[in-house]
Amino acid sequence: MSFGLPSVKVKAEHDANVCKPVHQSLFGVPDPMVAGLGSTRNKLAVAHPLQVSEKNYHLNEEKMNMAMLRNIQGLHAPMKLSMEKRFTNKIGRLPFLPSSNLQCDVLTGRYLDIGFEDILNVPELREVAGQPHAVVERSMGLL
Amino acid sequence: MASVLLPEVSAPGFSFENCQRNAFLEHKGFPAPKATKTGTTIVGIIYADGVILGADTRATENTVVSDKNCQKIHYLAANMYCCGAGTAADTEMTTQTVASQLELQRLHTGRTVPVETASTLLKRMLFRYQGHIGAALVLGGVDRSGPHIYCIYPHGSVDKLPYATMGSGSLAAMAVFESRWKPNMTEEEGKKLVRDAIAAGIFNDLGSGSNVDLCVIRNSGPAQYLRTYEEANVKGKKQGSYRYTPGTTAVLKTKVIPLEVESVSVQQVQPMEVEPSPSRR
């Protein structure tokens, strides 16, 4: 029996799952003066079937759980939980500075979990970093 | 999205940067090397006092044996072990990840973790990666509600059975189980049955071979990991010596170039001060 819940397995037609290049200017492609020539070509094709699914995995999982919670307990329950999660995004440091996201982890239960996100490609060992002014301008929408 | 000032940072976790490059290389005629598979026979049964897990010890790379004595029974918790078939690295990393998650769970709740928790964690992880993680597992353990054997497939489906076999030699081993398994066997009968099932896989399947490993997990007391319970394939002893005596080949010319040590210097290296790191995500 299917309740039409959003699935964890990725469906291409869902909004969050389509690989759209962000920050488009004219003609739906990134501005070459900002992003560099040839920046769009890499984004169009999907390199691996899991790429899209992994990018939005936690979002999709959250959506599925909230949909089930709404069906069981009514609209108030997911609203309360989403509100608390939204609070955790508002506190914290500027976009350039590293943030532990501890409150978000505690609310989602991921502080008790060890997954591939803690072993592979951890932010502390990253070799590239953006310029702080540019990062803040991007987060404010100026760049 | 990216610019010169803002290079695109990939999220923590798997990075798919090289997939496009790999596809391009394969298209041009340079396919990626094959991962080591285990081509295995792994089995698990429930007997009177608990569970017995068994595995062979051969790891193959296509048609070449890459490891003659590998360990296919992985530790998950004190009361649970997991046999792995499929890609060797995938089974190893998956079981290690789930073992650490189970330890965290045990510390958080303060109780021994039920076997069902391990099976749920494994199946959620395998479903998340849609079968790209090639790990087929036989999970066996004992908890408060008794002994359990679970059979977990690479795409994330789980079977709960009294006896299970997986791997390329699973048909040979299952034939042995179907004819001789009965409920409430003694430990000796159970060990013999598992040994015979693995031997059937070793001798009738090309992907399985070498020795038999057993793991006995009882209702009470520690688990017993019998590494190399039996060496089913012993390498033959050489009949004579094939070495040539020194002097068989005549020496025509000798030239010695001594290496002179010019100077020796010892440098003390101080360990770097590293701050403890905060949690991420």
Coordinates of C-alpha atoms in Angstrom, one line a residue:
Chain A
M1 CA 0.0 0.0 0.0
S2 CA 1.6 3.3 -1.1
F3 CA 1.0 6.5 0.7
G4 CA 2.8 8.6 -1.9
L5 CA 5.6 9.5 0.6
P6 CA 8.7 11.2 -0.8
S7 CA 11.3 8.4 -1.3
V8 CA 14.8 8.3 -0.1
K9 CA 15.8 6.8 -3.5
V10 CA 16.2 9.7 -5.8
K11 CA 13.6 10.6 -8.4
A12 CA 14.8 12.8 -11.2
E13 CA 11.7 15.0 -11.4
H14 CA 12.0 16.2 -7.9
D15 CA 13.1 19.8 -7.6
A16 CA 16.0 19.4 -5.2
N17 CA 17.4 16.5 -7.2
V18 CA 17.8 18.2 -10.6
C19 CA 21.4 19.3 -11.2
K20 CA 20.9 23.0 -11.9
P21 CA 23.9 25.3 -12.0
V22 CA 23.3 27.9 -9.3
H23 CA 23.9 31.6 -9.8
Q24 CA 22.9 32.0 -13.4
S25 CA 22.9 35.3 -15.0
L26 CA 22.1 35.8 -18.7
F27 CA 20.8 32.8 -20.8
G28 CA 20.7 30.4 -17.8
V29 CA 24.4 29.8 -17.6
P30 CA 26.9 31.2 -15.1
D31 CA 28.5 34.5 -16.0
P32 CA 31.9 33.7 -17.6
M33 CA 33.4 36.9 -16.1
V34 CA 32.7 35.5 -12.6
A35 CA 32.8 31.7 -12.9
G36 CA 35.4 31.3 -15.6
L37 CA 35.1 29.9 -19.1
G38 CA 34.0 26.3 -19.4
S39 CA 32.4 26.1 -16.0
T40 CA 29.0 25.0 -17.2
R41 CA 30.0 22.0 -19.2
N42 CA 31.1 20.0 -16.2
K43 CA 27.8 20.6 -14.4
L44 CA 25.4 19.4 -17.0
A45 CA 26.1 15.7 -17.2
V46 CA 25.7 13.5 -14.1
A47 CA 29.0 11.6 -13.5
H48 CA 27.6 8.9 -11.3
P49 CA 24.1 7.8 -10.5
L50 CA 24.7 8.3 -6.8
Q51 CA 25.9 11.8 -7.1
V52 CA 22.5 13.4 -7.2
S53 CA 21.2 11.1 -4.5
E54 CA 24.1 11.7 -2.1
K55 CA 24.0 15.5 -2.5
N56 CA 20.5 15.6 -1.1
Y57 CA 20.3 12.5 0.9
H58 CA 19.8 14.0 4.4
L59 CA 17.3 16.5 3.0
N60 CA 15.3 13.7 1.3
E61 CA 15.4 11.6 4.4
E62 CA 14.2 14.5 6.5
K63 CA 11.3 15.1 4.0
M64 CA 10.2 11.5 4.1
N65 CA 10.3 11.4 7.9
M66 CA 8.4 14.7 8.2
A67 CA 5.7 13.5 5.7
M68 CA 5.2 10.3 7.8
L69 CA 5.1 12.3 11.0
R70 CA 2.5 14.6 9.5
N71 CA 0.3 11.6 8.5
I72 CA 0.6 10.1 12.0
Q73 CA 0.4 13.1 14.3
G74 CA -0.9 16.0 12.3
L75 CA 0.7 19.1 10.9
H76 CA 1.9 20.6 14.2
A77 CA 4.5 17.9 14.8
P78 CA 6.7 18.4 11.7
M79 CA 6.2 22.2 12.0
K80 CA 7.6 22.2 15.5
L81 CA 10.6 20.1 14.6
S82 CA 11.3 22.0 11.4
M83 CA 11.2 25.3 13.3
E84 CA 13.7 24.0 15.8
K85 CA 16.0 22.8 13.0
R86 CA 15.7 26.2 11.4
F87 CA 16.9 27.9 14.6
T88 CA 20.1 25.9 14.5
N89 CA 20.9 27.3 11.0
K90 CA 20.5 30.9 12.2
I91 CA 23.0 30.8 15.0
G92 CA 26.6 30.3 14.3
R93 CA 29.5 31.9 12.6
L94 CA 30.0 33.7 9.3
P95 CA 30.0 31.5 6.2
F96 CA 33.8 31.4 5.9
L97 CA 34.5 30.3 9.5
P98 CA 34.2 26.6 10.4
S99 CA 31.2 25.7 12.5
S100 CA 30.7 22.5 14.4
N101 CA 26.9 22.4 13.9
L102 CA 26.6 20.8 17.3
Q103 CA 23.0 21.8 17.9
C104 CA 21.8 20.6 14.5
D105 CA 23.7 17.3 15.1
V106 CA 22.1 16.8 18.4
L107 CA 18.6 17.5 17.1
T108 CA 19.0 15.1 14.2
G109 CA 20.8 12.4 16.3
R110 CA 23.9 12.5 14.2
Y111 CA 26.1 13.3 17.1
L112 CA 25.9 9.6 18.0
D113 CA 26.7 8.5 14.5
I114 CA 29.9 7.8 12.5
G115 CA 29.4 7.7 8.8
F116 CA 31.4 8.3 5.6
E117 CA 31.0 12.1 6.2
D118 CA 33.3 11.9 9.2
I119 CA 36.0 9.9 7.5
L120 CA 36.2 11.0 3.9
N121 CA 36.8 14.5 2.7
V122 CA 36.6 16.1 6.2
P123 CA 36.5 19.9 6.2
E124 CA 39.7 20.2 8.3
L125 CA 41.8 18.5 5.8
R126 CA 40.5 20.4 2.8
E127 CA 43.1 21.8 0.5
V128 CA 41.1 24.6 -1.2
A129 CA 39.5 27.5 0.5
G130 CA 37.7 30.6 -0.8
Q131 CA 38.6 34.1 -0.2
P132 CA 36.7 35.3 3.0
H133 CA 35.3 38.5 1.4
A134 CA 34.1 36.7 -1.6
V135 CA 32.5 33.9 0.5
V136 CA 30.6 36.5 2.5
E137 CA 29.6 38.4 -0.6
R138 CA 28.3 35.2 -2.2
S139 CA 26.3 34.3 0.9
M140 CA 24.7 37.8 0.8
G141 CA 24.0 37.5 -2.9
L142 CA 26.3 40.3 -4.0
L143 CA 28.7 38.2 -6.0
Chain B
M1 CA 28.6 28.6 -9.1
A2 CA 32.3 28.4 -8.8
S3 CA 34.6 31.3 -9.5
V4 CA 38.3 32.0 -9.2
L5 CA 37.7 33.5 -5.7
L6 CA 35.2 30.8 -4.6
P7 CA 36.4 27.4 -5.6
E8 CA 33.6 24.9 -5.3
V9 CA 34.1 22.9 -2.1
S10 CA 32.7 19.4 -2.2
A11 CA 30.6 18.2 0.8
P12 CA 32.1 15.8 3.3
G13 CA 31.6 12.2 2.3
F14 CA 32.0 10.6 -1.1
S15 CA 33.4 12.8 -3.8
F16 CA 32.5 12.1 -7.4
E17 CA 35.1 14.4 -9.0
N18 CA 36.9 11.6 -10.8
C19 CA 33.9 9.7 -12.2
Q20 CA 33.7 11.8 -15.3
R21 CA 37.5 11.5 -15.8
N22 CA 37.2 7.7 -15.3
A23 CA 34.3 7.4 -17.8
F24 CA 36.4 9.4 -20.4
L25 CA 39.4 7.2 -19.9
E26 CA 37.4 4.1 -20.3
H27 CA 35.9 5.5 -23.4
K28 CA 39.4 6.0 -24.8
G29 CA 40.4 2.5 -24.0
F30 CA 41.9 2.6 -20.5
P31 CA 39.5 0.8 -18.1
A32 CA 39.9 1.1 -14.4
P33 CA 41.5 -1.9 -12.6
K34 CA 39.2 -4.5 -11.1
A35 CA 38.6 -4.5 -7.4
T36 CA 39.6 -7.6 -5.4
K37 CA 36.5 -9.7 -5.0
T38 CA 36.2 -12.5 -2.5
G39 CA 34.4 -15.1 -4.6
T40 CA 33.5 -16.9 -1.5
T41 CA 31.6 -19.4 0.5
I42 CA 30.2 -18.0 3.7
V43 CA 27.7 -19.7 5.9
G44 CA 26.0 -19.4 9.3
I45 CA 23.8 -21.7 11.3
I46 CA 21.8 -21.6 14.5
Y47 CA 22.5 -24.5 16.8
A48 CA 21.3 -25.4 20.4
D49 CA 23.5 -22.9 22.3
G50 CA 24.0 -20.1 19.8
V51 CA 25.3 -19.5 16.2
I52 CA 28.2 -20.8 14.3
L53 CA 29.7 -18.8 11.3
G54 CA 32.0 -20.3 8.8
A55 CA 34.0 -18.9 5.8
D56 CA 36.7 -19.9 3.4
T57 CA 39.9 -17.8 3.0
R58 CA 40.5 -17.1 -0.7
A59 CA 40.4 -13.7 -2.3
T60 CA 40.5 -13.4 -6.1
E61 CA 41.2 -10.8 -8.7
N62 CA 39.3 -12.0 -11.8
T63 CA 41.1 -15.4 -12.3
V64 CA 44.1 -14.9 -10.1
V65 CA 44.2 -15.7 -6.3
S66 CA 45.3 -12.4 -4.7
D67 CA 45.2 -13.6 -1.0
K68 CA 45.5 -17.2 0.0
N69 CA 44.6 -16.6 3.7
C70 CA 42.3 -13.6 4.1
Q71 CA 39.9 -13.1 7.0
K72 CA 36.3 -13.0 6.0
I73 CA 34.7 -13.1 9.4
H74 CA 34.6 -9.6 10.7
Y75 CA 34.1 -8.4 14.3
L76 CA 31.0 -6.2 14.8
A77 CA 30.5 -6.5 18.6
A78 CA 31.3 -8.9 21.4
N79 CA 28.1 -10.8 20.7
M80 CA 28.0 -10.5 16.9
Y81 CA 30.3 -11.3 14.0
C82 CA 29.7 -10.8 10.3
C83 CA 30.9 -12.8 7.3
G84 CA 31.4 -10.8 4.1
A85 CA 31.3 -11.8 0.4
G86 CA 31.6 -9.5 -2.6
T87 CA 34.2 -6.8 -3.1
A88 CA 36.7 -7.2 -0.3
A89 CA 37.2 -3.5 0.5
D90 CA 33.5 -2.9 0.6
T91 CA 32.8 -5.7 3.2
E92 CA 35.8 -4.6 5.3
M93 CA 34.8 -0.9 5.4
T94 CA 31.1 -1.5 5.8
T95 CA 31.6 -3.9 8.8
Q96 CA 34.1 -1.5 10.4
T97 CA 31.8 1.5 10.0
V98 CA 28.8 -0.5 11.5
A99 CA 31.1 -1.8 14.3
S100 CA 31.9 1.7 15.4
Q101 CA 28.2 2.7 15.2
L102 CA 27.3 -0.3 17.3
E103 CA 29.9 0.6 19.9
L104 CA 28.5 4.2 20.1
Q105 CA 25.0 2.7 20.5
R106 CA 26.2 0.4 23.3
L107 CA 27.9 3.3 25.1
H108 CA 24.8 5.5 24.6
T109 CA 22.2 2.9 25.9
G110 CA 24.4 0.9 28.3
R111 CA 23.1 -2.4 27.1
T112 CA 24.3 -5.1 24.8
V113 CA 23.1 -4.2 21.3
P114 CA 20.5 -6.5 19.8
V115 CA 21.5 -8.2 16.5
E116 CA 18.5 -6.6 14.8
T117 CA 20.1 -3.1 15.3
A118 CA 23.2 -4.2 13.3
S119 CA 21.0 -5.6 10.5
T120 CA 19.0 -2.4 10.3
L121 CA 22.2 -0.2 10.2
L122 CA 23.7 -2.4 7.5
K123 CA 20.6 -2.5 5.4
R124 CA 20.0 1.3 5.6
M125 CA 23.6 1.9 4.5
L126 CA 23.5 -0.5 1.7
F127 CA 20.2 0.8 0.4
R128 CA 21.4 4.3 0.6
Y129 CA 24.2 3.4 -1.9
Q130 CA 21.8 1.5 -4.1
G131 CA 24.0 -1.6 -4.5
H132 CA 27.1 0.2 -5.6
I133 CA 28.7 -1.0 -2.4
G134 CA 29.1 -4.7 -3.3
A135 CA 28.9 -6.3 0.1
A136 CA 26.8 -9.5 0.7
L137 CA 26.9 -10.4 4.3
V138 CA 25.9 -13.1 6.7
L139 CA 25.4 -11.6 10.1
G140 CA 25.2 -13.8 13.1
G141 CA 24.9 -13.1 16.8
V142 CA 23.3 -13.8 20.1
D143 CA 21.3 -11.3 22.2
R144 CA 18.7 -11.3 24.9
S145 CA 16.1 -12.8 22.6
G146 CA 18.3 -15.6 21.5
P147 CA 20.5 -16.5 18.5
H148 CA 19.9 -14.9 15.1
I149 CA 21.2 -15.3 11.6
Y150 CA 20.6 -12.6 9.0
C151 CA 21.4 -12.7 5.3
I152 CA 22.0 -9.1 3.9
Y153 CA 22.2 -8.5 0.1
P154 CA 24.2 -5.7 -1.6
H155 CA 21.0 -3.7 -2.5
G156 CA 19.8 -3.7 1.1
S157 CA 17.3 -6.6 1.4
V158 CA 17.5 -8.8 4.5
D159 CA 16.5 -12.4 5.2
K160 CA 16.2 -13.8 8.7
L161 CA 16.9 -17.6 8.6
P162 CA 18.0 -20.5 10.8
Y163 CA 20.8 -21.2 8.3
A164 CA 22.2 -19.1 5.5
T165 CA 24.9 -19.2 2.8
M166 CA 26.2 -16.5 0.5
G167 CA 28.9 -16.1 -2.1
S168 CA 29.8 -18.0 -5.3
G169 CA 30.0 -21.3 -3.3
S170 CA 26.6 -20.8 -1.7
L171 CA 24.8 -23.4 -3.7
A172 CA 27.3 -26.1 -2.8
A173 CA 27.1 -25.2 0.9
M174 CA 23.3 -24.9 0.9
A175 CA 23.1 -28.4 -0.6
V176 CA 24.9 -29.7 2.5
F177 CA 22.7 -27.7 4.9
E178 CA 19.5 -28.7 3.2
S179 CA 20.2 -32.4 3.6
R180 CA 21.8 -32.3 7.1
W181 CA 20.6 -29.3 9.2
K182 CA 18.2 -30.0 12.0
P183 CA 17.2 -27.7 14.9
N184 CA 18.9 -28.0 18.3
M185 CA 22.2 -29.6 17.1
T186 CA 25.1 -30.0 19.6
E187 CA 28.2 -27.9 19.2
E188 CA 30.2 -30.7 17.7
E189 CA 27.6 -31.6 15.2
G190 CA 27.2 -27.9 14.3
K191 CA 30.9 -27.4 13.8
K192 CA 31.2 -30.5 11.6
L193 CA 28.2 -29.4 9.5
V194 CA 29.7 -26.0 8.9
R195 CA 33.1 -27.4 8.2
D196 CA 31.5 -29.8 5.6
A197 CA 29.5 -27.0 4.0
I198 CA 32.6 -24.8 3.6
A199 CA 34.6 -27.8 2.3
A200 CA 31.9 -28.4 -0.3
G201 CA 32.3 -24.8 -1.4
I202 CA 36.1 -25.0 -1.4
F203 CA 36.3 -28.2 -3.5
N204 CA 33.5 -27.5 -5.9
D205 CA 33.7 -23.7 -6.5
L206 CA 36.7 -22.1 -8.2
G207 CA 36.2 -18.8 -6.3
S208 CA 36.6 -20.4 -2.9
G209 CA 39.6 -22.2 -1.5
S210 CA 42.4 -22.5 1.1
N211 CA 41.3 -22.9 4.7
V212 CA 38.2 -23.1 6.8
D213 CA 37.6 -20.4 9.4
L214 CA 34.9 -20.8 12.1
C215 CA 33.4 -18.5 14.7
V216 CA 31.3 -19.9 17.5
I217 CA 29.1 -17.4 19.4
R218 CA 27.4 -19.0 22.4
N219 CA 24.5 -17.7 24.5
S220 CA 26.9 -17.1 27.4
G221 CA 30.6 -16.5 27.5
P222 CA 32.8 -14.9 24.9
A223 CA 32.7 -15.6 21.2
Q224 CA 35.4 -18.0 19.9
Y225 CA 37.0 -17.2 16.6
L226 CA 38.7 -20.3 15.3
R227 CA 41.0 -18.8 12.7
T228 CA 42.1 -21.7 10.4
Y229 CA 39.9 -24.3 12.0
E230 CA 41.1 -26.7 9.2
E231 CA 43.6 -26.3 6.5
A232 CA 41.7 -28.0 3.7
N233 CA 44.3 -27.4 1.0
V234 CA 47.8 -28.1 2.2
K235 CA 50.6 -27.1 -0.2
G236 CA 52.6 -30.1 -1.3
K237 CA 56.2 -30.7 0.0
K238 CA 59.0 -30.4 -2.5
Q239 CA 60.6 -33.8 -3.1
G240 CA 64.2 -32.6 -3.5
S241 CA 66.3 -29.4 -3.5
Y242 CA 66.3 -27.5 -6.8
R243 CA 69.0 -25.1 -5.8
Y244 CA 72.3 -24.9 -7.8
T245 CA 75.5 -25.4 -5.8
P246 CA 77.7 -22.2 -5.8
G247 CA 80.3 -22.5 -8.6
T248 CA 77.9 -24.0 -11.2
T249 CA 78.3 -20.9 -13.3
A250 CA 81.9 -19.9 -13.8
V251 CA 82.8 -16.3 -12.8
L252 CA 84.8 -14.5 -15.6
K253 CA 85.4 -11.0 -14.2
T254 CA 84.9 -9.3 -10.7
K255 CA 84.7 -5.6 -10.1
V256 CA 84.1 -4.1 -6.6
I257 CA 83.0 -0.5 -6.2
P258 CA 83.1 0.5 -2.5
L259 CA 80.6 3.2 -1.4
E260 CA 82.5 5.7 0.8
V261 CA 80.5 7.4 3.6
E262 CA 81.3 11.1 3.4
S263 CA 79.4 12.4 6.4
V264 CA 76.7 11.4 8.9
S265 CA 74.3 14.0 10.4
V266 CA 71.5 13.4 12.9
Q267 CA 68.7 15.9 13.2
Q268 CA 66.2 15.9 16.1
V269 CA 62.6 16.4 15.0
Q270 CA 60.2 17.9 17.5
P271 CA 56.6 16.7 17.3
M272 CA 54.2 19.4 16.2
E273 CA 51.6 20.8 18.7
V274 CA 48.1 19.9 17.4
E275 CA 44.9 21.2 18.9
P276 CA 42.0 18.8 19.5
S277 CA 39.6 19.2 16.6
P278 CA 35.8 20.0 17.0
S279 CA 33.1 17.8 15.5
R280 CA 32.1 18.6 11.9
R281 CA 29.0 18.5 9.7

